Amino acid sequence: MTERLYEGLFLVDASVASQNWAELEALLTGIVTNHGGAIEYSEKWPEQRLAYEINGTKRGVYFLIYFRSDTQSIAAMRNDAQLSEKVMRCLFVQEDFLEEEMKRRREVAERRAAHSEKIAAEQAPAAEQAPAAEEAP
């Protein structure tokens, strides 16, 4: 058994994703982990308009997972995803450049998180000062 790094991309209906994302994320990661895959990184992409309708659905949410698994498990993962009513499409890819791509995505996500925290920290003192200014007169 050869274990390799794979990229899994799942497309789900935007209305299903907005109802209970935590449950849906557990389902998608479970498809990978139930067959021996070890998830290294995952991210939810923003809702977007699809190029064409899939089963009457015009908007979707993509969920990207980088995971390590043996080559024999991919067919079972693909089968589970196709049998799930919540997954509209799935794609599993194994390429040599995935390690660098995963690292790049992880770094971008960390920079975004740090930037969001910085903005929240800067806005928090401003929000505290505004009510104090209103109480002064």
Tab-separated table of C-alpha atoms in Angstrom, residues 2-121:
chain	number	residue	atom	x	y	z
A	2	THR	CA	1.335	3.363	-1.053
A	3	GLU	CA	0.216	6.378	0.948
A	4	ARG	CA	0.094	9.638	-0.988
A	5	LEU	CA	-1.145	13.174	-0.599
A	6	TYR	CA	-4.500	13.777	-2.292
A	7	GLU	CA	-6.708	16.771	-2.878
A	8	GLY	CA	-10.437	16.222	-2.515
A	9	LEU	CA	-12.948	18.803	-3.692
A	10	PHE	CA	-16.612	18.443	-2.793
A	11	LEU	CA	-19.477	20.545	-4.157
A	12	VAL	CA	-22.610	20.865	-2.042
A	13	ASP	CA	-25.847	22.790	-2.467
A	14	ALA	CA	-25.554	26.267	-0.916
A	15	SER	CA	-28.917	25.944	0.853
A	16	VAL	CA	-27.819	22.671	2.483
A	17	ALA	CA	-24.484	24.222	3.514
A	18	SER	CA	-26.178	27.239	5.097
A	19	GLN	CA	-28.516	25.102	7.234
A	20	ASN	CA	-25.905	23.260	9.324
A	21	TRP	CA	-22.322	23.595	8.165
A	22	ALA	CA	-20.789	21.734	11.127
A	23	GLU	CA	-22.826	18.610	10.362
A	24	LEU	CA	-22.021	18.810	6.658
A	25	GLU	CA	-18.302	19.305	7.344
A	26	ALA	CA	-18.361	16.239	9.603
A	27	LEU	CA	-19.984	14.240	6.789
A	28	LEU	CA	-17.381	15.328	4.226
A	29	THR	CA	-14.392	14.737	6.491
A	30	GLY	CA	-15.964	11.430	7.537
A	31	ILE	CA	-15.960	10.268	3.916
A	32	VAL	CA	-12.170	10.592	4.001
A	33	THR	CA	-11.446	9.402	7.542
A	34	ASN	CA	-13.795	6.398	7.418
A	35	HIS	CA	-11.548	4.892	4.768
A	36	GLY	CA	-8.271	5.499	6.572
A	37	GLY	CA	-7.465	8.964	5.247
A	38	ALA	CA	-5.606	11.431	7.467
A	39	ILE	CA	-6.733	15.013	6.872
A	40	GLU	CA	-3.893	17.533	6.766
A	41	TYR	CA	-5.766	20.692	5.772
A	42	SER	CA	-9.285	21.690	4.783
A	43	GLU	CA	-11.113	24.875	3.865
A	44	LYS	CA	-14.604	25.976	2.959
A	45	TRP	CA	-14.883	28.230	-0.063
A	46	PRO	CA	-17.490	31.005	-0.202
A	47	GLU	CA	-20.865	30.367	-1.785
A	48	GLN	CA	-20.827	30.992	-5.509
A	49	ARG	CA	-23.002	30.825	-8.576
A	50	LEU	CA	-22.507	27.640	-10.574
A	51	ALA	CA	-21.676	27.786	-14.283
A	52	TYR	CA	-24.676	25.549	-14.965
A	53	GLU	CA	-27.515	24.089	-12.931
A	54	ILE	CA	-26.952	20.754	-11.218
A	55	ASN	CA	-30.205	19.037	-10.239
A	56	GLY	CA	-31.965	22.416	-10.349
A	57	THR	CA	-29.386	24.056	-8.077
A	58	LYS	CA	-27.814	27.339	-9.173
A	59	ARG	CA	-25.540	28.085	-6.183
A	60	GLY	CA	-22.995	25.898	-4.449
A	61	VAL	CA	-20.286	25.722	-1.801
A	62	TYR	CA	-16.982	23.955	-2.373
A	63	PHE	CA	-15.083	22.180	0.399
A	64	LEU	CA	-11.412	21.453	-0.228
A	65	ILE	CA	-9.553	18.752	1.714
A	66	TYR	CA	-5.895	17.749	1.544
A	67	PHE	CA	-5.388	14.284	2.993
A	68	ARG	CA	-3.034	11.331	3.006
A	69	SER	CA	-4.402	7.951	2.083
A	70	ASP	CA	-3.434	4.729	0.407
A	71	THR	CA	-4.303	4.441	-3.258
A	72	GLN	CA	-6.781	1.605	-2.723
A	73	SER	CA	-9.127	3.749	-0.582
A	74	ILE	CA	-9.844	6.461	-3.146
A	75	ALA	CA	-12.421	4.425	-5.060
A	76	ALA	CA	-14.362	3.746	-1.848
A	77	MET	CA	-14.252	7.445	-0.901
A	78	ARG	CA	-15.493	8.454	-4.336
A	79	ASN	CA	-18.287	5.879	-4.081
A	80	ASP	CA	-19.390	7.155	-0.654
A	81	ALA	CA	-19.407	10.756	-1.909
A	82	GLN	CA	-21.468	9.851	-4.969
A	83	LEU	CA	-23.971	7.949	-2.830
A	84	SER	CA	-24.418	10.865	-0.434
A	85	GLU	CA	-27.473	12.971	-1.222
A	86	LYS	CA	-25.745	16.090	0.111
A	87	VAL	CA	-22.736	15.906	-2.235
A	88	MET	CA	-23.511	17.127	-5.760
A	89	ARG	CA	-20.039	16.522	-7.222
A	90	CYS	CA	-16.639	15.359	-6.007
A	91	LEU	CA	-13.123	15.223	-7.406
A	92	PHE	CA	-10.013	13.480	-6.064
A	93	VAL	CA	-6.603	14.432	-7.465
A	94	GLN	CA	-3.076	13.202	-6.777
A	95	GLU	CA	-0.233	15.251	-8.253
A	96	ASP	CA	3.387	15.914	-7.312
A	97	PHE	CA	2.805	19.654	-6.692
A	98	LEU	CA	0.048	19.171	-4.079
A	99	GLU	CA	2.462	19.465	-1.139
A	100	GLU	CA	3.489	22.983	-2.197
A	101	GLU	CA	-0.102	23.953	-3.027
A	102	MET	CA	-1.303	22.815	0.406
A	103	LYS	CA	1.454	24.800	2.134
A	104	ARG	CA	0.592	27.890	0.090
A	105	ARG	CA	-3.116	27.640	0.927
A	106	ARG	CA	-2.348	27.126	4.611
A	107	GLU	CA	-0.106	30.227	4.674
A	108	VAL	CA	-2.755	32.346	2.941
A	109	ALA	CA	-5.417	31.167	5.413
A	110	GLU	CA	-3.133	31.981	8.365
A	111	ARG	CA	-2.444	35.479	6.975
A	112	ARG	CA	-6.180	36.099	6.507
A	113	ALA	CA	-6.899	34.939	10.061
A	114	ALA	CA	-4.147	37.149	11.487
A	115	HIS	CA	-5.416	40.125	9.482
A	116	SER	CA	-9.000	39.533	10.675
A	117	GLU	CA	-7.822	39.329	14.293
A	118	LYS	CA	-5.845	42.559	13.883
A	119	ILE	CA	-8.885	44.385	12.467
A	120	ALA	CA	-11.120	43.033	15.253
A	121	ALA	CA	-8.607	44.160	17.878
